[in-house]
Short mmCIF file of N, CA and C and ligand atoms in Angstrom, two decimals:
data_model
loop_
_atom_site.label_atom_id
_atom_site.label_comp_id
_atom_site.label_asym_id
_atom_site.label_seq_id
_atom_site.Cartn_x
_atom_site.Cartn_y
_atom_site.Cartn_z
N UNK Q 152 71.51 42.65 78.73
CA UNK Q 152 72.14 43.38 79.84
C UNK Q 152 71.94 44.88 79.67
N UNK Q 153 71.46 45.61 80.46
CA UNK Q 153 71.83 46.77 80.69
C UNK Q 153 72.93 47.46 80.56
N UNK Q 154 72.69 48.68 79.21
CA UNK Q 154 74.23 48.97 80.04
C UNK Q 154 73.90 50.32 80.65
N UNK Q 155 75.31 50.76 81.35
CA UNK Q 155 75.09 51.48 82.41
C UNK Q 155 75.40 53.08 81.72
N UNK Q 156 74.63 53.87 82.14
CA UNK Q 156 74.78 54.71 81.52
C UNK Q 156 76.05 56.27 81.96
N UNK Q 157 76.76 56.60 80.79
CA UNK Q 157 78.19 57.28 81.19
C UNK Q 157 77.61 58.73 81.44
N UNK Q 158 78.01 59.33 82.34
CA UNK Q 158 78.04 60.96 82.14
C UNK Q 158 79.34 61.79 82.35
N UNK Q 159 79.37 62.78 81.62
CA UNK Q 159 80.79 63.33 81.84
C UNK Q 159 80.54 64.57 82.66
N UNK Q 160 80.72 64.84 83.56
CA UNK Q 160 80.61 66.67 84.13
C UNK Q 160 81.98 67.16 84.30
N UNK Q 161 82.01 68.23 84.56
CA UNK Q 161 82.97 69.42 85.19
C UNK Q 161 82.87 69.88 86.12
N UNK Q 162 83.24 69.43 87.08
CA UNK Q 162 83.11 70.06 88.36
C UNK Q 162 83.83 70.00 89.68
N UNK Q 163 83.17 70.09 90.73
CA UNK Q 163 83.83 69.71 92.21
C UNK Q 163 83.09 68.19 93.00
N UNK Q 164 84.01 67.02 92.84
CA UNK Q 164 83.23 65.28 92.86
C UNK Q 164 82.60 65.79 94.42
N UNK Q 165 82.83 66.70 95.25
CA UNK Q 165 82.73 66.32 96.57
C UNK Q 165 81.08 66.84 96.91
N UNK Q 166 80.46 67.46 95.56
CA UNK Q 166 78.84 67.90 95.66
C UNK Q 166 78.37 66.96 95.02
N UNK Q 167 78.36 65.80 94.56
CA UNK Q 167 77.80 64.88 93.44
C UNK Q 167 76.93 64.49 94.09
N UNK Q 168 75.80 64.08 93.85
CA UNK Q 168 74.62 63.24 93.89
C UNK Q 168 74.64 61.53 93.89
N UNK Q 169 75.76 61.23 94.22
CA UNK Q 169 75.74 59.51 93.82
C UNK Q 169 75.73 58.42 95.05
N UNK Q 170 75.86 57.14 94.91
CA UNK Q 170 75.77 56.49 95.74
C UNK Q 170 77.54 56.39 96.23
N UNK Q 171 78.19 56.60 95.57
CA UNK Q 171 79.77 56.72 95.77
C UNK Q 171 80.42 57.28 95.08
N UNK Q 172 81.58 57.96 95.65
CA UNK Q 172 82.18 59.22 95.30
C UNK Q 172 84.04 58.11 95.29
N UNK Q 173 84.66 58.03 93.97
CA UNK Q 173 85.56 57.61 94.20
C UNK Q 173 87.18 58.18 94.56
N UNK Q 174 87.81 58.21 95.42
CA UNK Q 174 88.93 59.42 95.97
C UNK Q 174 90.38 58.81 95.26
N UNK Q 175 90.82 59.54 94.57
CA UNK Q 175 92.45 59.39 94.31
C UNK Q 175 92.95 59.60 95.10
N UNK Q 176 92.88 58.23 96.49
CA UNK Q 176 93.90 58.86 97.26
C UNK Q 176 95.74 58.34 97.07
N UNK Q 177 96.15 58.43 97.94
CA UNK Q 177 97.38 57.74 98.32
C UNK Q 177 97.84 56.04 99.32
N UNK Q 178 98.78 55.40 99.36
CA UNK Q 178 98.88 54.38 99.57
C UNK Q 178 98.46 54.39 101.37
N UNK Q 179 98.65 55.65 101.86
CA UNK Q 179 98.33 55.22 103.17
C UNK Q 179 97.03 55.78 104.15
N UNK Q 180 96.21 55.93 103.25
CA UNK Q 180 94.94 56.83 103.28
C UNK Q 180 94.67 57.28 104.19
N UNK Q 181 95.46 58.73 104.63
CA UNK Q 181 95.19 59.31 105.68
C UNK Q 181 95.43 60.60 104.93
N UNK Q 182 94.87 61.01 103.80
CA UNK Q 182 94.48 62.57 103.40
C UNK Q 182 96.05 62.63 102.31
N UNK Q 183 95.81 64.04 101.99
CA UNK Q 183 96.60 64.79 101.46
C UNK Q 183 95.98 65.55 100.42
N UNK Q 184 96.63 66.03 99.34
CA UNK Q 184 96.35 66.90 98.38
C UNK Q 184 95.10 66.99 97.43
N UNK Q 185 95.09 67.95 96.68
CA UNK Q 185 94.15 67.71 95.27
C UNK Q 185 92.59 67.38 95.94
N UNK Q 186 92.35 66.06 95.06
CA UNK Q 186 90.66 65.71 95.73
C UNK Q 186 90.45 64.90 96.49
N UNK Q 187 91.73 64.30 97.32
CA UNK Q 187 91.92 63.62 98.30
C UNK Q 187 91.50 64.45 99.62
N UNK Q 188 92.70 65.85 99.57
CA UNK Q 188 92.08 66.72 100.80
C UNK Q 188 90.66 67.64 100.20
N UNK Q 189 89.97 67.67 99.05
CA UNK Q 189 88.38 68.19 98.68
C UNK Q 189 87.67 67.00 99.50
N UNK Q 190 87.74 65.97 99.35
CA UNK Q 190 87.08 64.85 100.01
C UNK Q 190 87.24 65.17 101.10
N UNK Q 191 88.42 64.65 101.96
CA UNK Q 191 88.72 64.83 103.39
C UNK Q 191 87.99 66.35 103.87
N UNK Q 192 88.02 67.30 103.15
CA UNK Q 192 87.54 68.34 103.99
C UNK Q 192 86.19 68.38 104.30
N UNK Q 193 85.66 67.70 103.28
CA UNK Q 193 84.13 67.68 102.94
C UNK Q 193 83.57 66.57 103.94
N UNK Q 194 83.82 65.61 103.85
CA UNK Q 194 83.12 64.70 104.70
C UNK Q 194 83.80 64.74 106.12
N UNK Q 195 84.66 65.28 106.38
CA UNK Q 195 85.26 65.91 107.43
C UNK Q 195 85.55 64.67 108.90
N UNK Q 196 86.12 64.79 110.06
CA UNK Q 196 86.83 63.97 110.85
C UNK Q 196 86.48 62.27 111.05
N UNK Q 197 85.02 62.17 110.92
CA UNK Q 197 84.38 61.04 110.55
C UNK Q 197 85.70 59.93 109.93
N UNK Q 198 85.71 60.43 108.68
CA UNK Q 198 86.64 59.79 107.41
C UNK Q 198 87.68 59.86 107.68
N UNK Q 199 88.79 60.25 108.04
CA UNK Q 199 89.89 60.16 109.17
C UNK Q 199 89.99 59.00 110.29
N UNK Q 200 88.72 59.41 110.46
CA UNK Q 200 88.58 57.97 112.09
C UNK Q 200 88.57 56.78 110.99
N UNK Q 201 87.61 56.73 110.17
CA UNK Q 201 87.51 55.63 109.64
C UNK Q 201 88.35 55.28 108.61
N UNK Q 202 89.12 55.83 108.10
CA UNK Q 202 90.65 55.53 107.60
C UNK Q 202 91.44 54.89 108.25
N UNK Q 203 91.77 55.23 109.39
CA UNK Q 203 92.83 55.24 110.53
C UNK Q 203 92.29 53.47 110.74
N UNK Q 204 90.92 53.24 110.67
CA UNK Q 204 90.96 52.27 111.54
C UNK Q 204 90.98 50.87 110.28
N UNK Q 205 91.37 50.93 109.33
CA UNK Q 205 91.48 50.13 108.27
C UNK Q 205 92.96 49.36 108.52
N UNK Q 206 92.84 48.27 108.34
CA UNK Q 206 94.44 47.69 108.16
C UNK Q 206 95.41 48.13 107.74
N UNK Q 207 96.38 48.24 108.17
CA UNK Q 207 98.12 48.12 107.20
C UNK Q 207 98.38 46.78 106.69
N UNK Q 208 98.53 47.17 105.25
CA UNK Q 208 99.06 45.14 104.61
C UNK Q 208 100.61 45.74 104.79
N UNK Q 209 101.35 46.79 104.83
CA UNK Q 209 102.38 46.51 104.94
C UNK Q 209 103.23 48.22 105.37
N UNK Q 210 104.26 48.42 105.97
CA UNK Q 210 104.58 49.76 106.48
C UNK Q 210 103.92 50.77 105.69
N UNK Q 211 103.10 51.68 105.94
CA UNK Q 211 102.61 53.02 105.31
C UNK Q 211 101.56 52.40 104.75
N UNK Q 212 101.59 51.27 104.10
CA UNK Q 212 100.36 51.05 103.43
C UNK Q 212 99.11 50.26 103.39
N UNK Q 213 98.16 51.12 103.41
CA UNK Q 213 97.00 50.39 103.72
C UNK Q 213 95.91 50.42 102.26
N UNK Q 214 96.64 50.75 101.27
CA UNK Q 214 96.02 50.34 99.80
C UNK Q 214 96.80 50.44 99.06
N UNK Q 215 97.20 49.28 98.33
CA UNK Q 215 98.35 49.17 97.66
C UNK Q 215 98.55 49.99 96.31
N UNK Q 216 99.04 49.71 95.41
CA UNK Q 216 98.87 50.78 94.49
C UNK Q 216 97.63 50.15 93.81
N UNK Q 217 96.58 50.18 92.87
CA UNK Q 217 95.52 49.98 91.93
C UNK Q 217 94.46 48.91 92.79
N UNK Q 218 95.06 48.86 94.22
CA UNK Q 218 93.55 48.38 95.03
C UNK Q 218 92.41 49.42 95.39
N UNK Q 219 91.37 48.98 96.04
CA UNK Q 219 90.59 49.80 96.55
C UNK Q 219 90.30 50.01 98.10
N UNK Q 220 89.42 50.68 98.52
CA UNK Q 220 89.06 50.15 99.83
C UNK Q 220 87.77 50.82 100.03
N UNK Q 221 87.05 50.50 100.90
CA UNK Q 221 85.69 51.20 100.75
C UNK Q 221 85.23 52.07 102.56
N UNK Q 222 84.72 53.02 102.15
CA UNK Q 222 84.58 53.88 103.81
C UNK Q 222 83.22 54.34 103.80
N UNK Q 223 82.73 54.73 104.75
CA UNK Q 223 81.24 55.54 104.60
C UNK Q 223 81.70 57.25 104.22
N UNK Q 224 80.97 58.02 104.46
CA UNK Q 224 80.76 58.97 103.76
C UNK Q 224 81.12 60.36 104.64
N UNK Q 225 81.69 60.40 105.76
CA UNK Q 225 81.28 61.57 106.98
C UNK Q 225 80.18 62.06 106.55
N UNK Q 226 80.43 63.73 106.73
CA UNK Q 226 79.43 64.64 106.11
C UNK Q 226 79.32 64.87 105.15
N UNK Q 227 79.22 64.05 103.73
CA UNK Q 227 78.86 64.19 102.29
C UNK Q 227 77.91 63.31 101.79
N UNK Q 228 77.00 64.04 100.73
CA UNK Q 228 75.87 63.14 100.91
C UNK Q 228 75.86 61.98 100.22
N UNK Q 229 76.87 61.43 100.10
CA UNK Q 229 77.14 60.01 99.01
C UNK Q 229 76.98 59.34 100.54
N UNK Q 230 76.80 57.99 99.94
CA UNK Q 230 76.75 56.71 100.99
C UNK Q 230 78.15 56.60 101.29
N UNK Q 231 78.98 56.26 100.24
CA UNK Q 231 80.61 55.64 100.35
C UNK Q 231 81.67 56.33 99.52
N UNK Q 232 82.60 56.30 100.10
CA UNK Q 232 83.84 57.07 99.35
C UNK Q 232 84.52 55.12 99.47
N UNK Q 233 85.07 55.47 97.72
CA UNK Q 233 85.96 54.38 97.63
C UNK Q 233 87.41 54.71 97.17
N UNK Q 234 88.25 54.77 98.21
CA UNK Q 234 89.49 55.29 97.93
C UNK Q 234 90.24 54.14 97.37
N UNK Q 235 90.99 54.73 96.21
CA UNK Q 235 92.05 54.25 95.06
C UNK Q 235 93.12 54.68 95.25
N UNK Q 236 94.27 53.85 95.14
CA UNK Q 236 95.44 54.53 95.00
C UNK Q 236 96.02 54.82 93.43
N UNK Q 237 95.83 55.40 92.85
CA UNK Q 237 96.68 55.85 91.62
C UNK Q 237 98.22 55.03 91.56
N UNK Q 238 98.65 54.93 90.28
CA UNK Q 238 100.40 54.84 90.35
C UNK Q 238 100.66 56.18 90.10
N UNK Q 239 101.63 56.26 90.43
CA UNK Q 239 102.48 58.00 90.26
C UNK Q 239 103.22 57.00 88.94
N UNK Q 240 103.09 58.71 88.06
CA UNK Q 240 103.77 58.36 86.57
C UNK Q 240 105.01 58.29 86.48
N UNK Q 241 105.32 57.19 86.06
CA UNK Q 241 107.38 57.43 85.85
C UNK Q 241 107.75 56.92 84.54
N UNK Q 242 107.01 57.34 83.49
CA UNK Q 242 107.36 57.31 81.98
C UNK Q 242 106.83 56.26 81.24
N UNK Q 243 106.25 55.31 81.81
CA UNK Q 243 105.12 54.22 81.06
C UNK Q 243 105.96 52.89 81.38
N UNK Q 244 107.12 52.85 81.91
CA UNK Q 244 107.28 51.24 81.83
C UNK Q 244 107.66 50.41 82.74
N UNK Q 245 106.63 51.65 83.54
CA UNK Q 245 106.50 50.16 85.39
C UNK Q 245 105.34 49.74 85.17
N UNK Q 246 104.18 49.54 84.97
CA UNK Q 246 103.15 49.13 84.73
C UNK Q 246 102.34 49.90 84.80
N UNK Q 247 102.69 50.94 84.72
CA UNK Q 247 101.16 52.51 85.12
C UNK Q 247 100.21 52.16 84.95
N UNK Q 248 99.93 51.78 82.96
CA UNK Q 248 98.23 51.51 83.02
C UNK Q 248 98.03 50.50 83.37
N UNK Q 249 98.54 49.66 84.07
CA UNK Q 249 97.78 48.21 84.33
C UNK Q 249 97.39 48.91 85.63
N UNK Q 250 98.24 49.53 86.38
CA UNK Q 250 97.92 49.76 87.92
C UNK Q 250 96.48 50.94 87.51
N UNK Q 251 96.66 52.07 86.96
CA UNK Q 251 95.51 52.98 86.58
C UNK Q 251 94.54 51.84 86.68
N UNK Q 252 94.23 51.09 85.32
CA UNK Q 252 93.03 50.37 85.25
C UNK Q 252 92.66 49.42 86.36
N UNK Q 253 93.43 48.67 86.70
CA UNK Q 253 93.39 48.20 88.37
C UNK Q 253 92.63 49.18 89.17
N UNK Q 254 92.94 50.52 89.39
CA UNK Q 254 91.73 51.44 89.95
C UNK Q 254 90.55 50.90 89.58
N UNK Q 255 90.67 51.41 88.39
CA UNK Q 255 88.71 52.10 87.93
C UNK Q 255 88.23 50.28 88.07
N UNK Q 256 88.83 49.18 87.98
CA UNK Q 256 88.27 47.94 87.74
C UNK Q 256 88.01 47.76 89.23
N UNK Q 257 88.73 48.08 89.96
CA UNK Q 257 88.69 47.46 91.52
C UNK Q 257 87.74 48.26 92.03
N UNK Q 258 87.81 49.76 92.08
CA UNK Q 258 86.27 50.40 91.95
C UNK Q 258 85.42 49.99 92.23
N UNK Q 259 85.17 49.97 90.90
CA UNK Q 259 83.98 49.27 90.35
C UNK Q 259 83.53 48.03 90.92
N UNK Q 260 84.49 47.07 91.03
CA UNK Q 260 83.85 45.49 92.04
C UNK Q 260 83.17 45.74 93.35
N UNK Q 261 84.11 46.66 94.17
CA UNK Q 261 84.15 46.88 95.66
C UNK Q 261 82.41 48.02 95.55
N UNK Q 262 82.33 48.45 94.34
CA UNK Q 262 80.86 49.34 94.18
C UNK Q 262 80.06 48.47 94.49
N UNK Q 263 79.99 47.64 93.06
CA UNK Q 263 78.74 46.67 92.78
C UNK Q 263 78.69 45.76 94.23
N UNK Q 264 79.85 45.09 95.03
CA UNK Q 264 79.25 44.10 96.49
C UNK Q 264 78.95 45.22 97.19
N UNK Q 265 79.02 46.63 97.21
CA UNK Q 265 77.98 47.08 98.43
C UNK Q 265 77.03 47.93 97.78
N UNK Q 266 76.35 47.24 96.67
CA UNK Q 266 74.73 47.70 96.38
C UNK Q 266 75.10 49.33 95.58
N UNK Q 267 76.33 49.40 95.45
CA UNK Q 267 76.28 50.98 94.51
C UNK Q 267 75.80 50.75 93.15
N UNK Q 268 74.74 51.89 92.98
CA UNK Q 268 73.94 51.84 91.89
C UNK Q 268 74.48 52.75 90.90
N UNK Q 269 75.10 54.28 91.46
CA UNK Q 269 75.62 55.26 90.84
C UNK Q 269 77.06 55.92 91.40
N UNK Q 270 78.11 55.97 90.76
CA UNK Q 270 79.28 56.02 91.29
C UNK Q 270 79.98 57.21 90.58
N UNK Q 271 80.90 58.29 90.98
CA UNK Q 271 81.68 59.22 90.25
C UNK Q 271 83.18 58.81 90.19
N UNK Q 272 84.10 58.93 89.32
CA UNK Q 272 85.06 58.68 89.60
C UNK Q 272 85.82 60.28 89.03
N UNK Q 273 87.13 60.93 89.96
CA UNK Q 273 87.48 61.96 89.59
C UNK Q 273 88.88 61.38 88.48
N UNK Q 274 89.91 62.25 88.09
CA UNK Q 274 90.73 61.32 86.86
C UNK Q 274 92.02 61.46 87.92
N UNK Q 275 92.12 59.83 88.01
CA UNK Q 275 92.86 59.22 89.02
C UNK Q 275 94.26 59.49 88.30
N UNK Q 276 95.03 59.92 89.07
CA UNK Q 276 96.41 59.85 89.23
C UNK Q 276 97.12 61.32 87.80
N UNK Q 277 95.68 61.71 87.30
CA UNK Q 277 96.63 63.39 86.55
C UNK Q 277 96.64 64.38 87.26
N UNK Q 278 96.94 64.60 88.63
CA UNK Q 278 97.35 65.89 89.10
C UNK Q 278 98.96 65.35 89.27
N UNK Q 279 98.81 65.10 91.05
CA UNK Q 279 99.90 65.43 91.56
C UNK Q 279 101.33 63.98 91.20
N UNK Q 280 99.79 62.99 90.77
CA UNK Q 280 101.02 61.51 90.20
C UNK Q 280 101.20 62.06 88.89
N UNK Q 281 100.86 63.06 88.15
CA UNK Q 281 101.48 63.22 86.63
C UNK Q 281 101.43 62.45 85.31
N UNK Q 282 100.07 61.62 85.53
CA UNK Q 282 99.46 60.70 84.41
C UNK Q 282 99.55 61.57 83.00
N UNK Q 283 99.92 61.09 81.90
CA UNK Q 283 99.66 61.91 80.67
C UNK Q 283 97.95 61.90 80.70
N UNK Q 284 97.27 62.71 80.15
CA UNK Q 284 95.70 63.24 80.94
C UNK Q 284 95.52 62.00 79.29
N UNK Q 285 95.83 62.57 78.11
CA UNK Q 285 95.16 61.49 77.02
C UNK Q 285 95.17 60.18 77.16
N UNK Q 286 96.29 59.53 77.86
CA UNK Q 286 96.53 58.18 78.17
C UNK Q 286 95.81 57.41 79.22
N UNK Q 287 95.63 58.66 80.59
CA UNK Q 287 94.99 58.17 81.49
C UNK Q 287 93.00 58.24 81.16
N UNK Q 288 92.96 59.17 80.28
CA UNK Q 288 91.32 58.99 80.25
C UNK Q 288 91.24 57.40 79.41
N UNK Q 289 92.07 57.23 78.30
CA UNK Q 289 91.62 55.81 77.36
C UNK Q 289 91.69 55.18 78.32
N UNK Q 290 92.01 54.85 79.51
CA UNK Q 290 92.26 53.98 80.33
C UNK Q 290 91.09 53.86 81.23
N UNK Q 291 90.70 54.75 81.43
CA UNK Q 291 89.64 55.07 82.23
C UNK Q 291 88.16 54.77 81.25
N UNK Q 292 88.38 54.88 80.50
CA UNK Q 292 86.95 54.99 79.70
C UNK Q 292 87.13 53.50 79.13
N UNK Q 293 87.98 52.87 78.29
CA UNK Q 293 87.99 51.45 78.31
C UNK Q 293 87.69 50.83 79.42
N UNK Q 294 88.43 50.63 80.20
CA UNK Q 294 88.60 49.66 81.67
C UNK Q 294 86.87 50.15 82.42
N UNK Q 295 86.01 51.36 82.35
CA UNK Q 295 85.06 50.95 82.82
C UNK Q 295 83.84 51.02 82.03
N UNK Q 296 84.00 50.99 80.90
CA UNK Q 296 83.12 50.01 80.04
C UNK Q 296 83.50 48.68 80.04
N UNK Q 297 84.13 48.16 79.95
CA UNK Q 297 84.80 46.83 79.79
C UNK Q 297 84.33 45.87 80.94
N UNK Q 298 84.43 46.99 82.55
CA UNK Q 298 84.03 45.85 83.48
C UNK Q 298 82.31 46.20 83.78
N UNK Q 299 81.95 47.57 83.76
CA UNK Q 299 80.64 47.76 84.13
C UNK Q 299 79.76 46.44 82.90
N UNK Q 300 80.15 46.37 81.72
CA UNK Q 300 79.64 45.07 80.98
C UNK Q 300 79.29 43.88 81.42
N UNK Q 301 80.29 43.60 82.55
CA UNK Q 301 80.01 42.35 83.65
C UNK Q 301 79.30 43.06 85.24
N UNK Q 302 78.94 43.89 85.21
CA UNK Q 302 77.97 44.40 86.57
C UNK Q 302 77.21 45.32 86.49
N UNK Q 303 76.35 44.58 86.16
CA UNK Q 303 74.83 45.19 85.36
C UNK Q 303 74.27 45.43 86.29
N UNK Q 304 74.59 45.69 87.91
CA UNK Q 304 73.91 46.41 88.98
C UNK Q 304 74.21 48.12 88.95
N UNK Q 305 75.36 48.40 88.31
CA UNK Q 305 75.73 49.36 88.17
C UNK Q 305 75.04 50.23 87.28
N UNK Q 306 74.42 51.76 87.87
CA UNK Q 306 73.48 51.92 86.54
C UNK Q 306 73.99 53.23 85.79
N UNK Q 307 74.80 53.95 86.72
CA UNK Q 307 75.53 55.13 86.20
C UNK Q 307 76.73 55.72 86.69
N UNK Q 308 77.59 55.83 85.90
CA UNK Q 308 79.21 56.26 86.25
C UNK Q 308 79.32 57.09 85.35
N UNK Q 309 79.88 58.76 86.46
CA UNK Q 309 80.22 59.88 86.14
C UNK Q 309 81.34 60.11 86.22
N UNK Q 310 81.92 60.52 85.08
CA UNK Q 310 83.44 61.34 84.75
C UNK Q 310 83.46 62.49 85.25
N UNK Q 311 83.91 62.60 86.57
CA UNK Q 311 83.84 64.00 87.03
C UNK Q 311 85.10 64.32 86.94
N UNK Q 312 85.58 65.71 85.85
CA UNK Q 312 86.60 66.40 85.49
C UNK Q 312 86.42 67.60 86.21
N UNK Q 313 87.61 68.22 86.61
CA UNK Q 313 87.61 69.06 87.60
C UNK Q 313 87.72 70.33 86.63
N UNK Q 314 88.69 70.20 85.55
CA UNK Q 314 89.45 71.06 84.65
C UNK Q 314 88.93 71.04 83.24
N UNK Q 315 89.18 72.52 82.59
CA UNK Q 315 88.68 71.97 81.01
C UNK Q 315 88.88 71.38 79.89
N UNK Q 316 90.57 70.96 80.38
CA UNK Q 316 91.43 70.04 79.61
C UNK Q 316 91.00 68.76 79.71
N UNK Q 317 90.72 68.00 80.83
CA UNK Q 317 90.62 67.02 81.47
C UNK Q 317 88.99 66.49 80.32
N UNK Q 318 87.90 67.56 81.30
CA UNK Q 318 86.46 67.31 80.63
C UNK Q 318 86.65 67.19 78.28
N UNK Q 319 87.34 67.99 78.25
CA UNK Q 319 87.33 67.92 76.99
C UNK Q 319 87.62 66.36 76.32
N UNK Q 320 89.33 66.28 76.80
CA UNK Q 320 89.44 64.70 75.95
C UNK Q 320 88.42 63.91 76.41
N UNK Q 321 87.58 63.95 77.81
CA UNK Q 321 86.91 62.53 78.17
C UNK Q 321 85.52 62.85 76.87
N UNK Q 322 85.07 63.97 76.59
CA UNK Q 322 84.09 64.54 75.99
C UNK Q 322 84.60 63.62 74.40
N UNK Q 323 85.81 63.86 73.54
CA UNK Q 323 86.38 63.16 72.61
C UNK Q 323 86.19 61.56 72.85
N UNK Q 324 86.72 61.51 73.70
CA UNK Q 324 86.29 59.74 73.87
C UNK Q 324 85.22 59.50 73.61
N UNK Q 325 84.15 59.59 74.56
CA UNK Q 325 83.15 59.32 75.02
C UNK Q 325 82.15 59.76 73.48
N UNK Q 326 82.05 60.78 73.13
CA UNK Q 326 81.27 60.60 71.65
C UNK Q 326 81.77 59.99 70.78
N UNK Q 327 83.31 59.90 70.82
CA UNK Q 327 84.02 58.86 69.66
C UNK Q 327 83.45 57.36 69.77
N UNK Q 328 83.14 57.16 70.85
CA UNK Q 328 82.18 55.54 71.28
C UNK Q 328 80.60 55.59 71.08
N UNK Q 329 80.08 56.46 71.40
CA UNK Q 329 78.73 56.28 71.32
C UNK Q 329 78.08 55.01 69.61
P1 ADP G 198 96.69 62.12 91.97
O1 ADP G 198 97.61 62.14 93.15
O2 ADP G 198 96.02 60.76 91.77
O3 ADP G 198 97.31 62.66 90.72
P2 ADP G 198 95.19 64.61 92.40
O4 ADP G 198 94.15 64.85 93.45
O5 ADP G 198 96.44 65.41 92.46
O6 ADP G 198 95.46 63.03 92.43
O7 ADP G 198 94.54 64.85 90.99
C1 ADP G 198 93.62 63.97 90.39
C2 ADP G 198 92.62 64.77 89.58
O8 ADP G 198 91.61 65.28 90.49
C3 ADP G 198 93.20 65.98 88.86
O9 ADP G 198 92.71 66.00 87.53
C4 ADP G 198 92.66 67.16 89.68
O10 ADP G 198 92.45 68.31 88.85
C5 ADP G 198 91.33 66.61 90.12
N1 ADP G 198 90.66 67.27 91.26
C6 ADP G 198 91.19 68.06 92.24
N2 ADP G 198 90.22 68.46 93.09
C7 ADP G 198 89.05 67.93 92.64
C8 ADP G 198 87.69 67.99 93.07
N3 ADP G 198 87.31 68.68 94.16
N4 ADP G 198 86.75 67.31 92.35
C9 ADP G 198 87.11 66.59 91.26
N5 ADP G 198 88.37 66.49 90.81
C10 ADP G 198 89.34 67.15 91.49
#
């Protein structure tokens, strides 16, 4: 099997080069903060329409917490934005990392059935949900080695860190594995 190869950058996810750009958004994906509204601004009213027109499974929400959902791209040059909902942090013992890894795993599935070859993911749920940043990268860096191992269509997933705190621990991980 192939494996897929990791990159870590620093930057802004909404210039990336990939086949999908993954969004921390919120449960009712119609925008808001952080790189939810960098996304939304970037691919601009398009992604709105096509938000809007996605199901509700239940009042407000149209992605539950650690599902995914998949959209085209407005004006950004990725094919697909795959919006995630993060858990917002409330001290470790509602299930945070199961829901975190539920992201990056659900991701990742909803990538590989529509032909994504190269995918970014930004670090879901440490801004405005308040993830501890060390806890949420092991989570992130396990959970998508772990599943990209089973979807060997997948050929490259980027850690796009916005911050230099953020890029650093994933930088610690990520050579601590090599
Ligand atoms: P959440 O609500 O899941 O915590 P946030 O958007 O508040 O989502 O933060 C998630 C992470 O995305 C944070 O580390 C934040 O610094 C980062 N971030 C904000 N803007 C961008 C961007 N344009 N590109 C990549 N990452 C970003």
């Amino acid at each position: 099997m192939t494996e897929p190869r990791y990159e870590l950058i620093q930057g802004d996810i909404t210039k990336l080069d990939v086949d999908a750009v993954v969004n921390a958004a919120n449960c009712g994906l119609m925008g808001g903060g952080g790189v939810d509204g960098a996304i939304h601004r970037a691919a601009g009213q398009a992604l709105y329409d096509e938000c809007e027109k996605l199901p509700f499974v239940r009042a407000g929400v149209r992605c539950p917490t650690g599902e995914a959902r998949i959209t085209g791209a407005g004006k950004m040059k990725c094919r697909y934005i795959i919006h995630t909902a993060g858990p917002v942090y409330g001290g470790g013992d509602r299930g945070e990392a199961e829901k975190l890894g539920n992201c990056y795993a659900n991701s990742l599935r909803l990538a590989a059935e529509n032909g994504v070859e190269s995918i970014a993911f930004p670090n879901i749920s440490c801004g405005i949900y308040g993830y501890p940043l060390d806890e949420a990268a092991k989570i992130a860096v396990e959970t998508v080695r772990r599943v990209c191992a089973g979807l060997p269509s997948i050929k490259k997933v980027i850690f796009c860190c916005f911050d230099r705190r953020n890029f650093d621990i994933y930088k610690n991980l990520l050579d601590a594995s090599d």
